[in-house]
Amino acid sequence: MDKILVVGGTGFIGSAALRALTGDRPPKPGEVKALVRRTPKASEAVPGVEYVTGDLTDPASLRDICHGIHTLLHCASHISADEDKCRAVNVDGTHALLAEAARADVHRILLVSTTAVYGTGPHRDVTEHERTPAPASATSHTRLEAEQAVLAAGGTVLRPPLVYGAGDRWFVPSVAELLERVPALPENGRARLSLVAVDDLARLLATLARTPEHVPPGTVHHAAHPHTLTLREFVALLGETLDLTVPQDGLPLDDYLTRLHTAPGRVSAHQAALLAEDRWYRSPLWSRADCTPGPGHRTRLSEAAPWYRKALTPRTPSGR
């Protein structure tokens, strides 16, 4: 195996990619490296991976990080409403990483981006070249800039949609919170969504990292599971696998957002509205890479159910 560096190796997608890269056989020393801000505990580290510390916001800490690396898999990003922080990691950090890759003559660069760069919907059966990105948030705007830098360097960009699975602290937890705040579905849950389980996405990333000839340099690809679900269908699966209450009622989006405003929480009205419009994308990459998209959403949610049950259980404050 050519040497691979995974950037963001303790993140949701990065850690899954490391497991996929090492799952079929233990790697030889130095074959699979992970750039992390802090070395994980032994119990959380992926066996066989060499962890190296560095910070995308500190170019000096990245010096020689790509030495001897054949493939760079960039899974790190900052997600928040703070544009300065997003720019520091997603844009400036990517440029610093690309500079090191160029110095080390890295052969292949893969960036994990997001379909959120397309901005507001509806998006229906969208191909990679059908719609011009129009990001609507600081996170997606700066991630699009990272894409442009990687493409200019001859790298390849993957855009997954909503990602779920063990380690997901945003998508399913957000849906669960919204169901608690407003026991109804916006637009009756009709919106059709592209999804992908993190383990399936990770297998795709590992396949592309090992066999880069499947995707030409300087190209963009969707990484969504071919089977889409409506929001109501997805919530029904959550009801089956996580014992969440599935609302029968639906509300027009404006009425839903009004109700949501009266029950404050972590998930914003903007984020909730994204689940009320079609967001599904054509993804021929699975067949092109000769990689199965996996057993399907019901199976993957069932596999992740123990993690979600623990993550969604309210914690009792210490001392009470």
PDB file of C-alpha atoms in Angstrom:
ATOM      1  CA  MET A   1       0.000   0.000   0.000  1.00  0.00           C
ATOM      2  CA  ASP A   2       1.248   3.490  -0.838  1.00  0.00           C
ATOM      3  CA  LYS A   3       1.596   5.716   2.210  1.00  0.00           C
ATOM      4  CA  ILE A   4      -1.590   7.627   3.056  1.00  0.00           C
ATOM      5  CA  LEU A   5      -2.045  10.636   5.343  1.00  0.00           C
ATOM      6  CA  VAL A   6      -5.534  11.267   6.723  1.00  0.00           C
ATOM      7  CA  VAL A   7      -6.028  14.838   7.934  1.00  0.00           C
ATOM      8  CA  GLY A   8      -8.613  15.103  10.694  1.00  0.00           C
ATOM      9  CA  GLY A   9      -8.011  11.572  11.912  1.00  0.00           C
ATOM     10  CA  THR A  10     -10.023  11.911  15.124  1.00  0.00           C
ATOM     11  CA  GLY A  11     -13.061  13.494  13.470  1.00  0.00           C
ATOM     12  CA  PHE A  12     -16.336  11.808  12.580  1.00  0.00           C
ATOM     13  CA  ILE A  13     -15.422  11.033   8.957  1.00  0.00           C
ATOM     14  CA  GLY A  14     -11.640  10.926   9.371  1.00  0.00           C
ATOM     15  CA  SER A  15     -11.695   8.283  12.102  1.00  0.00           C
ATOM     16  CA  ALA A  16     -14.081   6.137  10.047  1.00  0.00           C
ATOM     17  CA  ALA A  17     -11.750   6.467   7.049  1.00  0.00           C
ATOM     18  CA  LEU A  18      -8.847   5.237   9.194  1.00  0.00           C
ATOM     19  CA  ARG A  19     -10.857   2.197  10.254  1.00  0.00           C
ATOM     20  CA  ALA A  20     -11.701   1.453   6.620  1.00  0.00           C
ATOM     21  CA  LEU A  21      -8.067   1.821   5.548  1.00  0.00           C
ATOM     22  CA  THR A  22      -6.835  -0.585   8.218  1.00  0.00           C
ATOM     23  CA  GLY A  23      -9.765  -2.965   8.551  1.00  0.00           C
ATOM     24  CA  ASP A  24      -8.769  -5.575   5.954  1.00  0.00           C
ATOM     25  CA  ARG A  25      -5.225  -6.019   7.221  1.00  0.00           C
ATOM     26  CA  PRO A  26      -2.901  -4.364   9.740  1.00  0.00           C
ATOM     27  CA  PRO A  27      -0.857  -1.707   7.962  1.00  0.00           C
ATOM     28  CA  LYS A  28       2.913  -1.745   7.996  1.00  0.00           C
ATOM     29  CA  PRO A  29       4.561   0.952  10.139  1.00  0.00           C
ATOM     30  CA  GLY A  30       4.077   4.363   8.528  1.00  0.00           C
ATOM     31  CA  GLU A  31       1.686   3.147   5.818  1.00  0.00           C
ATOM     32  CA  VAL A  32      -1.303   4.962   7.297  1.00  0.00           C
ATOM     33  CA  LYS A  33      -0.739   8.205   9.173  1.00  0.00           C
ATOM     34  CA  ALA A  34      -3.228  10.586  10.743  1.00  0.00           C
ATOM     35  CA  LEU A  35      -2.755  14.297  11.362  1.00  0.00           C
ATOM     36  CA  VAL A  36      -4.514  15.273  14.590  1.00  0.00           C
ATOM     37  CA  ARG A  37      -4.438  18.223  16.952  1.00  0.00           C
ATOM     38  CA  ARG A  38      -4.186  15.902  19.964  1.00  0.00           C
ATOM     39  CA  THR A  39      -3.064  12.289  20.044  1.00  0.00           C
ATOM     40  CA  PRO A  40      -6.068  10.119  20.958  1.00  0.00           C
ATOM     41  CA  LYS A  41      -6.179   7.871  23.989  1.00  0.00           C
ATOM     42  CA  ALA A  42      -5.027   4.325  23.378  1.00  0.00           C
ATOM     43  CA  SER A  43      -8.612   3.114  23.715  1.00  0.00           C
ATOM     44  CA  GLU A  44      -9.749   5.517  20.994  1.00  0.00           C
ATOM     45  CA  ALA A  45      -6.833   5.113  18.564  1.00  0.00           C
ATOM     46  CA  VAL A  46      -7.195   2.967  15.438  1.00  0.00           C
ATOM     47  CA  PRO A  47      -4.702   0.084  15.674  1.00  0.00           C
ATOM     48  CA  GLY A  48      -1.811   0.329  13.246  1.00  0.00           C
ATOM     49  CA  VAL A  49      -2.221   4.054  12.562  1.00  0.00           C
ATOM     50  CA  GLU A  50       0.676   6.405  13.214  1.00  0.00           C
ATOM     51  CA  TYR A  51      -0.680   9.602  14.766  1.00  0.00           C
ATOM     52  CA  VAL A  52       1.204  12.857  14.255  1.00  0.00           C
ATOM     53  CA  THR A  53       0.199  16.168  15.784  1.00  0.00           C
ATOM     54  CA  GLY A  54      -0.278  19.430  13.961  1.00  0.00           C
ATOM     55  CA  ASP A  55      -2.753  22.261  13.592  1.00  0.00           C
ATOM     56  CA  LEU A  56      -4.065  23.578  10.292  1.00  0.00           C
ATOM     57  CA  THR A  57      -4.077  27.081  11.766  1.00  0.00           C
ATOM     58  CA  ASP A  58      -0.341  26.820  12.539  1.00  0.00           C
ATOM     59  CA  PRO A  59       1.602  26.265   9.279  1.00  0.00           C
ATOM     60  CA  ALA A  60       4.867  25.727  11.161  1.00  0.00           C
ATOM     61  CA  SER A  61       3.349  22.657  12.859  1.00  0.00           C
ATOM     62  CA  LEU A  62       2.722  21.110   9.428  1.00  0.00           C
ATOM     63  CA  ARG A  63       6.355  21.252   8.323  1.00  0.00           C
ATOM     64  CA  ASP A  64       7.338  17.990   6.557  1.00  0.00           C
ATOM     65  CA  ILE A  65       4.012  16.401   7.485  1.00  0.00           C
ATOM     66  CA  CYS A  66       3.679  15.082   3.922  1.00  0.00           C
ATOM     67  CA  HIS A  67       7.197  13.687   3.599  1.00  0.00           C
ATOM     68  CA  GLY A  68       7.017  10.274   1.932  1.00  0.00           C
ATOM     69  CA  ILE A  69       3.233  10.467   1.518  1.00  0.00           C
ATOM     70  CA  HIS A  70       1.651   9.263  -1.723  1.00  0.00           C
ATOM     71  CA  THR A  71      -2.015  10.118  -1.037  1.00  0.00           C
ATOM     72  CA  LEU A  72      -3.390  12.939   1.106  1.00  0.00           C
ATOM     73  CA  LEU A  73      -6.961  12.446   2.332  1.00  0.00           C
ATOM     74  CA  HIS A  74      -8.199  15.756   3.757  1.00  0.00           C
ATOM     75  CA  CYS A  75     -11.210  15.198   6.049  1.00  0.00           C
ATOM     76  CA  ALA A  76     -10.764  18.148   8.413  1.00  0.00           C
ATOM     77  CA  SER A  77     -13.036  21.191   8.517  1.00  0.00           C
ATOM     78  CA  HIS A  78     -14.379  23.762  10.942  1.00  0.00           C
ATOM     79  CA  ILE A  79     -18.173  23.996  11.119  1.00  0.00           C
ATOM     80  CA  SER A  80     -19.692  27.028  12.815  1.00  0.00           C
ATOM     81  CA  ALA A  81     -21.204  30.446  12.142  1.00  0.00           C
ATOM     82  CA  ASP A  82     -17.863  32.116  12.945  1.00  0.00           C
ATOM     83  CA  GLU A  83     -16.466  33.024   9.535  1.00  0.00           C
ATOM     84  CA  ASP A  84     -13.019  33.912  10.894  1.00  0.00           C
ATOM     85  CA  LYS A  85     -12.615  30.471  12.459  1.00  0.00           C
ATOM     86  CA  CYS A  86     -14.004  28.771   9.370  1.00  0.00           C
ATOM     87  CA  ARG A  87     -11.589  30.690   7.171  1.00  0.00           C
ATOM     88  CA  ALA A  88      -8.610  29.948   9.423  1.00  0.00           C
ATOM     89  CA  VAL A  89      -9.164  26.184   9.161  1.00  0.00           C
ATOM     90  CA  ASN A  90     -11.035  25.578   5.930  1.00  0.00           C
ATOM     91  CA  VAL A  91      -9.269  28.074   3.680  1.00  0.00           C
ATOM     92  CA  ASP A  92      -5.932  29.103   5.194  1.00  0.00           C
ATOM     93  CA  GLY A  93      -5.371  25.675   6.710  1.00  0.00           C
ATOM     94  CA  THR A  94      -6.050  23.956   3.397  1.00  0.00           C
ATOM     95  CA  HIS A  95      -3.633  26.279   1.606  1.00  0.00           C
ATOM     96  CA  ALA A  96      -0.944  25.527   4.215  1.00  0.00           C
ATOM     97  CA  LEU A  97      -1.566  21.798   3.817  1.00  0.00           C
ATOM     98  CA  LEU A  98      -1.407  22.036   0.024  1.00  0.00           C
ATOM     99  CA  ALA A  99       1.894  23.904   0.270  1.00  0.00           C
ATOM    100  CA  GLU A 100       3.357  20.998   2.253  1.00  0.00           C
ATOM    101  CA  ALA A 101       1.913  18.521  -0.226  1.00  0.00           C
ATOM    102  CA  ALA A 102       3.549  20.388  -3.079  1.00  0.00           C
ATOM    103  CA  ARG A 103       6.906  20.464  -1.266  1.00  0.00           C
ATOM    104  CA  ALA A 104       6.721  16.710  -0.713  1.00  0.00           C
ATOM    105  CA  ASP A 105       5.480  15.961  -4.243  1.00  0.00           C
ATOM    106  CA  VAL A 106       2.354  14.177  -3.010  1.00  0.00           C
ATOM    107  CA  HIS A 107       0.844  12.271  -5.924  1.00  0.00           C
ATOM    108  CA  ARG A 108      -2.824  12.358  -4.978  1.00  0.00           C
ATOM    109  CA  ILE A 109      -5.037  14.707  -2.966  1.00  0.00           C
ATOM    110  CA  LEU A 110      -8.629  13.924  -1.969  1.00  0.00           C
ATOM    111  CA  LEU A 111     -10.786  16.497  -0.172  1.00  0.00           C
ATOM    112  CA  VAL A 112     -13.992  15.629   1.664  1.00  0.00           C
ATOM    113  CA  SER A 113     -16.323  18.604   1.171  1.00  0.00           C
ATOM    114  CA  THR A 114     -20.126  18.749   1.321  1.00  0.00           C
ATOM    115  CA  THR A 115     -23.197  19.131  -0.903  1.00  0.00           C
ATOM    116  CA  ALA A 116     -24.066  22.113   1.326  1.00  0.00           C
ATOM    117  CA  VAL A 117     -21.888  24.217  -0.998  1.00  0.00           C
ATOM    118  CA  TYR A 118     -24.872  24.289  -3.408  1.00  0.00           C
ATOM    119  CA  GLY A 119     -26.798  26.512  -0.998  1.00  0.00           C
ATOM    120  CA  THR A 120     -30.565  26.806  -0.904  1.00  0.00           C
ATOM    121  CA  GLY A 121     -32.721  24.256  -2.710  1.00  0.00           C
ATOM    122  CA  PRO A 122     -34.667  22.554  -3.909  1.00  0.00           C
ATOM    123  CA  HIS A 123     -32.093  20.151  -5.379  1.00  0.00           C
ATOM    124  CA  ARG A 124     -33.589  17.244  -7.303  1.00  0.00           C
ATOM    125  CA  ASP A 125     -31.395  14.532  -8.852  1.00  0.00           C
ATOM    126  CA  VAL A 126     -28.597  17.068  -9.232  1.00  0.00           C
ATOM    127  CA  THR A 127     -25.375  16.044 -10.994  1.00  0.00           C
ATOM    128  CA  GLU A 128     -21.951  17.436 -10.138  1.00  0.00           C
ATOM    129  CA  HIS A 129     -21.968  19.901 -13.041  1.00  0.00           C
ATOM    130  CA  GLU A 130     -25.640  20.783 -13.224  1.00  0.00           C
ATOM    131  CA  ARG A 131     -25.783  23.448 -10.542  1.00  0.00           C
ATOM    132  CA  THR A 132     -23.342  26.255  -9.721  1.00  0.00           C
ATOM    133  CA  PRO A 133     -22.491  26.281  -6.004  1.00  0.00           C
ATOM    134  CA  ALA A 134     -24.027  29.184  -4.097  1.00  0.00           C
ATOM    135  CA  PRO A 135     -23.101  28.601  -0.441  1.00  0.00           C
ATOM    136  CA  ALA A 136     -25.391  30.180   2.148  1.00  0.00           C
ATOM    137  CA  SER A 137     -23.282  29.932   5.313  1.00  0.00           C
ATOM    138  CA  ALA A 138     -19.784  30.730   6.528  1.00  0.00           C
ATOM    139  CA  THR A 139     -19.002  27.026   6.765  1.00  0.00           C
ATOM    140  CA  SER A 140     -20.077  26.088   3.251  1.00  0.00           C
ATOM    141  CA  HIS A 141     -18.643  29.284   1.735  1.00  0.00           C
ATOM    142  CA  THR A 142     -15.176  28.568   3.125  1.00  0.00           C
ATOM    143  CA  ARG A 143     -15.412  24.879   2.282  1.00  0.00           C
ATOM    144  CA  LEU A 144     -16.100  25.848  -1.327  1.00  0.00           C
ATOM    145  CA  GLU A 145     -12.943  27.974  -1.256  1.00  0.00           C
ATOM    146  CA  ALA A 146     -11.064  24.916   0.031  1.00  0.00           C
ATOM    147  CA  GLU A 147     -12.485  22.943  -2.905  1.00  0.00           C
ATOM    148  CA  GLN A 148     -11.240  25.523  -5.358  1.00  0.00           C
ATOM    149  CA  ALA A 149      -7.744  25.414  -3.881  1.00  0.00           C
ATOM    150  CA  VAL A 150      -7.622  21.599  -4.025  1.00  0.00           C
ATOM    151  CA  LEU A 151      -8.898  21.505  -7.604  1.00  0.00           C
ATOM    152  CA  ALA A 152      -6.326  24.105  -8.644  1.00  0.00           C
ATOM    153  CA  ALA A 153      -3.651  21.862  -7.136  1.00  0.00           C
ATOM    154  CA  GLY A 154      -4.855  18.917  -9.229  1.00  0.00           C
ATOM    155  CA  GLY A 155      -6.746  17.249  -6.406  1.00  0.00           C
ATOM    156  CA  THR A 156     -10.135  15.561  -6.347  1.00  0.00           C
ATOM    157  CA  VAL A 157     -13.199  16.709  -4.377  1.00  0.00           C
ATOM    158  CA  LEU A 158     -15.902  14.506  -2.884  1.00  0.00           C
ATOM    159  CA  ARG A 159     -19.204  16.021  -1.767  1.00  0.00           C
ATOM    160  CA  PRO A 160     -21.129  13.783   0.648  1.00  0.00           C
ATOM    161  CA  PRO A 161     -24.646  14.836   1.696  1.00  0.00           C
ATOM    162  CA  LEU A 162     -26.061  14.322   5.203  1.00  0.00           C
ATOM    163  CA  VAL A 163     -23.847  11.777   6.995  1.00  0.00           C
ATOM    164  CA  TYR A 164     -25.037   9.578   9.855  1.00  0.00           C
ATOM    165  CA  GLY A 165     -23.691   6.732  11.976  1.00  0.00           C
ATOM    166  CA  ALA A 166     -21.741   6.162  15.191  1.00  0.00           C
ATOM    167  CA  GLY A 167     -20.005   9.433  16.034  1.00  0.00           C
ATOM    168  CA  ASP A 168     -22.646  11.657  14.398  1.00  0.00           C
ATOM    169  CA  ARG A 169     -23.206  14.587  16.732  1.00  0.00           C
ATOM    170  CA  TRP A 170     -25.162  16.770  14.328  1.00  0.00           C
ATOM    171  CA  PHE A 171     -27.601  15.171  11.889  1.00  0.00           C
ATOM    172  CA  VAL A 172     -29.594  12.550  13.820  1.00  0.00           C
ATOM    173  CA  PRO A 173     -29.238  14.441  17.139  1.00  0.00           C
ATOM    174  CA  SER A 174     -30.625  17.524  15.383  1.00  0.00           C
ATOM    175  CA  VAL A 175     -33.595  15.607  13.967  1.00  0.00           C
ATOM    176  CA  ALA A 176     -34.270  14.134  17.421  1.00  0.00           C
ATOM    177  CA  GLU A 177     -34.155  17.609  18.971  1.00  0.00           C
ATOM    178  CA  LEU A 178     -36.536  19.014  16.372  1.00  0.00           C
ATOM    179  CA  LEU A 179     -39.002  16.169  16.973  1.00  0.00           C
ATOM    180  CA  GLU A 180     -38.994  17.036  20.665  1.00  0.00           C
ATOM    181  CA  ARG A 181     -39.375  20.775  20.132  1.00  0.00           C
ATOM    182  CA  VAL A 182     -42.127  20.508  17.511  1.00  0.00           C
ATOM    183  CA  PRO A 183     -44.009  17.176  17.300  1.00  0.00           C
ATOM    184  CA  ALA A 184     -44.767  17.615  13.597  1.00  0.00           C
ATOM    185  CA  LEU A 185     -42.844  17.465  10.336  1.00  0.00           C
ATOM    186  CA  PRO A 186     -42.260  20.521   8.120  1.00  0.00           C
ATOM    187  CA  GLU A 187     -44.151  20.250   4.842  1.00  0.00           C
ATOM    188  CA  ASN A 188     -45.438  16.885   6.104  1.00  0.00           C
ATOM    189  CA  GLY A 189     -41.959  15.396   5.703  1.00  0.00           C
ATOM    190  CA  ARG A 190     -42.212  15.315   1.895  1.00  0.00           C
ATOM    191  CA  ALA A 191     -38.663  16.564   1.261  1.00  0.00           C
ATOM    192  CA  ARG A 192     -36.505  13.896  -0.402  1.00  0.00           C
ATOM    193  CA  LEU A 193     -32.994  13.696   0.993  1.00  0.00           C
ATOM    194  CA  SER A 194     -29.688  12.148   0.010  1.00  0.00           C
ATOM    195  CA  LEU A 195     -27.920  10.443   2.904  1.00  0.00           C
ATOM    196  CA  VAL A 196     -24.858   8.302   3.442  1.00  0.00           C
ATOM    197  CA  ALA A 197     -23.746   6.161   6.365  1.00  0.00           C
ATOM    198  CA  VAL A 198     -20.310   7.122   7.618  1.00  0.00           C
ATOM    199  CA  ASP A 199     -18.999   3.553   7.318  1.00  0.00           C
ATOM    200  CA  ASP A 200     -20.056   3.375   3.666  1.00  0.00           C
ATOM    201  CA  LEU A 201     -18.561   6.783   2.939  1.00  0.00           C
ATOM    202  CA  ALA A 202     -15.357   5.647   4.657  1.00  0.00           C
ATOM    203  CA  ARG A 203     -15.137   2.530   2.470  1.00  0.00           C
ATOM    204  CA  LEU A 204     -15.525   4.720  -0.598  1.00  0.00           C
ATOM    205  CA  LEU A 205     -12.781   7.055   0.632  1.00  0.00           C
ATOM    206  CA  ALA A 206     -10.464   4.111   1.344  1.00  0.00           C
ATOM    207  CA  THR A 207     -11.130   2.673  -2.111  1.00  0.00           C
ATOM    208  CA  LEU A 208     -10.351   5.973  -3.811  1.00  0.00           C
ATOM    209  CA  ALA A 209      -7.244   6.531  -1.676  1.00  0.00           C
ATOM    210  CA  ARG A 210      -5.882   3.123  -2.685  1.00  0.00           C
ATOM    211  CA  THR A 211      -7.001   3.162  -6.332  1.00  0.00           C
ATOM    212  CA  PRO A 212      -6.979   6.808  -7.419  1.00  0.00           C
ATOM    213  CA  GLU A 213      -7.327   5.938 -11.093  1.00  0.00           C
ATOM    214  CA  HIS A 214     -11.092   5.730 -10.555  1.00  0.00           C
ATOM    215  CA  VAL A 215     -11.361   9.536 -10.336  1.00  0.00           C
ATOM    216  CA  PRO A 216      -9.329  11.861 -12.559  1.00  0.00           C
ATOM    217  CA  PRO A 217      -7.443  14.771 -10.986  1.00  0.00           C
ATOM    218  CA  GLY A 218      -9.253  18.090 -10.864  1.00  0.00           C
ATOM    219  CA  THR A 219     -12.757  16.590 -10.690  1.00  0.00           C
ATOM    220  CA  VAL A 220     -15.732  16.797  -8.309  1.00  0.00           C
ATOM    221  CA  HIS A 221     -17.924  13.843  -7.303  1.00  0.00           C
ATOM    222  CA  HIS A 222     -21.019  13.315  -5.176  1.00  0.00           C
ATOM    223  CA  ALA A 223     -20.799  10.648  -2.470  1.00  0.00           C
ATOM    224  CA  ALA A 224     -24.443   9.988  -1.594  1.00  0.00           C
ATOM    225  CA  HIS A 225     -26.039   6.580  -1.168  1.00  0.00           C
ATOM    226  CA  PRO A 226     -28.071   5.880  -4.345  1.00  0.00           C
ATOM    227  CA  HIS A 227     -31.251   5.247  -2.313  1.00  0.00           C
ATOM    228  CA  THR A 228     -32.907   8.486  -1.201  1.00  0.00           C
ATOM    229  CA  LEU A 229     -35.504   8.845   1.542  1.00  0.00           C
ATOM    230  CA  THR A 230     -38.135  11.422   2.335  1.00  0.00           C
ATOM    231  CA  LEU A 231     -37.800  13.099   5.713  1.00  0.00           C
ATOM    232  CA  ARG A 232     -40.892  11.189   6.880  1.00  0.00           C
ATOM    233  CA  GLU A 233     -39.399   7.869   5.762  1.00  0.00           C
ATOM    234  CA  PHE A 234     -36.156   8.649   7.574  1.00  0.00           C
ATOM    235  CA  VAL A 235     -37.973   9.661  10.748  1.00  0.00           C
ATOM    236  CA  ALA A 236     -39.971   6.422  10.537  1.00  0.00           C
ATOM    237  CA  LEU A 237     -36.669   4.492  10.479  1.00  0.00           C
ATOM    238  CA  LEU A 238     -35.518   6.458  13.518  1.00  0.00           C
ATOM    239  CA  GLY A 239     -38.748   5.445  15.225  1.00  0.00           C
ATOM    240  CA  GLU A 240     -38.048   1.779  14.459  1.00  0.00           C
ATOM    241  CA  THR A 241     -34.397   1.759  15.467  1.00  0.00           C
ATOM    242  CA  LEU A 242     -34.238   4.344  18.261  1.00  0.00           C
ATOM    243  CA  ASP A 243     -37.771   4.204  19.665  1.00  0.00           C
ATOM    244  CA  LEU A 244     -38.300   7.876  18.853  1.00  0.00           C
ATOM    245  CA  THR A 245     -41.879   9.107  18.634  1.00  0.00           C
ATOM    246  CA  VAL A 246     -42.872   9.557  15.000  1.00  0.00           C
ATOM    247  CA  PRO A 247     -45.268  12.503  14.546  1.00  0.00           C
ATOM    248  CA  GLN A 248     -48.254  11.981  12.284  1.00  0.00           C
ATOM    249  CA  ASP A 249     -48.907  15.682  11.809  1.00  0.00           C
ATOM    250  CA  GLY A 250     -47.337  17.961   9.263  1.00  0.00           C
ATOM    251  CA  LEU A 251     -47.142  21.749   9.123  1.00  0.00           C
ATOM    252  CA  PRO A 252     -46.445  24.294   6.380  1.00  0.00           C
ATOM    253  CA  LEU A 253     -42.877  25.476   6.764  1.00  0.00           C
ATOM    254  CA  ASP A 254     -43.771  28.981   7.984  1.00  0.00           C
ATOM    255  CA  ASP A 255     -46.063  27.566  10.685  1.00  0.00           C
ATOM    256  CA  TYR A 256     -43.443  25.002  11.641  1.00  0.00           C
ATOM    257  CA  LEU A 257     -40.744  27.660  12.058  1.00  0.00           C
ATOM    258  CA  THR A 258     -43.124  29.801  14.134  1.00  0.00           C
ATOM    259  CA  ARG A 259     -43.693  26.843  16.460  1.00  0.00           C
ATOM    260  CA  LEU A 260     -39.978  26.152  16.542  1.00  0.00           C
ATOM    261  CA  HIS A 261     -39.256  29.729  17.598  1.00  0.00           C
ATOM    262  CA  THR A 262     -41.383  29.270  20.724  1.00  0.00           C
ATOM    263  CA  ALA A 263     -39.268  26.278  21.801  1.00  0.00           C
ATOM    264  CA  PRO A 264     -35.621  27.460  21.704  1.00  0.00           C
ATOM    265  CA  GLY A 265     -32.845  24.944  21.192  1.00  0.00           C
ATOM    266  CA  ARG A 266     -29.505  24.274  19.541  1.00  0.00           C
ATOM    267  CA  VAL A 267     -30.794  23.701  16.005  1.00  0.00           C
ATOM    268  CA  SER A 268     -31.485  26.953  14.169  1.00  0.00           C
ATOM    269  CA  ALA A 269     -34.491  27.784  12.017  1.00  0.00           C
ATOM    270  CA  HIS A 270     -32.178  27.878   8.983  1.00  0.00           C
ATOM    271  CA  GLN A 271     -30.945  24.361   9.693  1.00  0.00           C
ATOM    272  CA  ALA A 272     -34.468  23.089  10.256  1.00  0.00           C
ATOM    273  CA  ALA A 273     -35.626  24.628   6.976  1.00  0.00           C
ATOM    274  CA  LEU A 274     -32.961  22.663   5.091  1.00  0.00           C
ATOM    275  CA  LEU A 275     -34.861  19.480   5.968  1.00  0.00           C
ATOM    276  CA  ALA A 276     -38.054  20.844   4.432  1.00  0.00           C
ATOM    277  CA  GLU A 277     -36.818  21.042   0.829  1.00  0.00           C
ATOM    278  CA  ASP A 278     -35.621  18.383  -1.608  1.00  0.00           C
ATOM    279  CA  ARG A 279     -31.874  17.765  -1.432  1.00  0.00           C
ATOM    280  CA  TRP A 280     -30.936  14.711  -3.441  1.00  0.00           C
ATOM    281  CA  TYR A 281     -27.966  14.120  -5.690  1.00  0.00           C
ATOM    282  CA  ARG A 282     -26.968  11.635  -8.347  1.00  0.00           C
ATOM    283  CA  SER A 283     -23.901   9.620  -7.309  1.00  0.00           C
ATOM    284  CA  PRO A 284     -22.479   7.292 -10.007  1.00  0.00           C
ATOM    285  CA  LEU A 285     -19.153   7.199  -8.180  1.00  0.00           C
ATOM    286  CA  TRP A 286     -19.968   3.914  -6.411  1.00  0.00           C
ATOM    287  CA  SER A 287     -20.098   1.926  -9.643  1.00  0.00           C
ATOM    288  CA  ARG A 288     -17.193   3.866 -11.127  1.00  0.00           C
ATOM    289  CA  ALA A 289     -15.055   2.929  -8.126  1.00  0.00           C
ATOM    290  CA  ASP A 290     -16.433  -0.636  -8.025  1.00  0.00           C
ATOM    291  CA  CYS A 291     -17.457  -0.032  -4.413  1.00  0.00           C
ATOM    292  CA  THR A 292     -20.764  -1.265  -3.013  1.00  0.00           C
ATOM    293  CA  PRO A 293     -22.855   1.486  -1.390  1.00  0.00           C
ATOM    294  CA  GLY A 294     -23.613  -0.821   1.539  1.00  0.00           C
ATOM    295  CA  PRO A 295     -26.601  -2.660   2.991  1.00  0.00           C
ATOM    296  CA  GLY A 296     -28.949   0.321   3.139  1.00  0.00           C
ATOM    297  CA  HIS A 297     -30.210   2.894   5.619  1.00  0.00           C
ATOM    298  CA  ARG A 298     -32.297   0.602   7.835  1.00  0.00           C
ATOM    299  CA  THR A 299     -29.341  -1.722   8.458  1.00  0.00           C
ATOM    300  CA  ARG A 300     -26.879   1.078   9.025  1.00  0.00           C
ATOM    301  CA  LEU A 301     -29.191   2.880  11.455  1.00  0.00           C
ATOM    302  CA  SER A 302     -29.738  -0.358  13.358  1.00  0.00           C
ATOM    303  CA  GLU A 303     -25.975  -0.831  13.628  1.00  0.00           C
ATOM    304  CA  ALA A 304     -25.551   2.719  14.948  1.00  0.00           C
ATOM    305  CA  ALA A 305     -28.542   2.520  17.315  1.00  0.00           C
ATOM    306  CA  PRO A 306     -26.535   1.683  20.488  1.00  0.00           C
ATOM    307  CA  TRP A 307     -24.291   4.705  19.935  1.00  0.00           C
ATOM    308  CA  TYR A 308     -27.241   7.012  19.235  1.00  0.00           C
ATOM    309  CA  ARG A 309     -29.196   5.806  22.265  1.00  0.00           C
ATOM    310  CA  LYS A 310     -26.256   6.660  24.481  1.00  0.00           C
ATOM    311  CA  ALA A 311     -25.605   9.988  22.753  1.00  0.00           C
ATOM    312  CA  LEU A 312     -29.258  11.051  22.897  1.00  0.00           C
ATOM    313  CA  THR A 313     -29.764  10.144  26.556  1.00  0.00           C
ATOM    314  CA  PRO A 314     -29.874  13.344  28.662  1.00  0.00           C
ATOM    315  CA  ARG A 315     -27.010  13.515  31.098  1.00  0.00           C
ATOM    316  CA  THR A 316     -27.704  14.114  34.787  1.00  0.00           C
ATOM    317  CA  PRO A 317     -25.709  17.160  35.996  1.00  0.00           C
ATOM    318  CA  SER A 318     -22.875  16.213  38.345  1.00  0.00           C
ATOM    319  CA  GLY A 319     -23.728  16.399  42.027  1.00  0.00           C
ATOM    320  CA  ARG A 320     -27.449  15.738  41.512  1.00  0.00           C
TER     321      ARG A 320
END
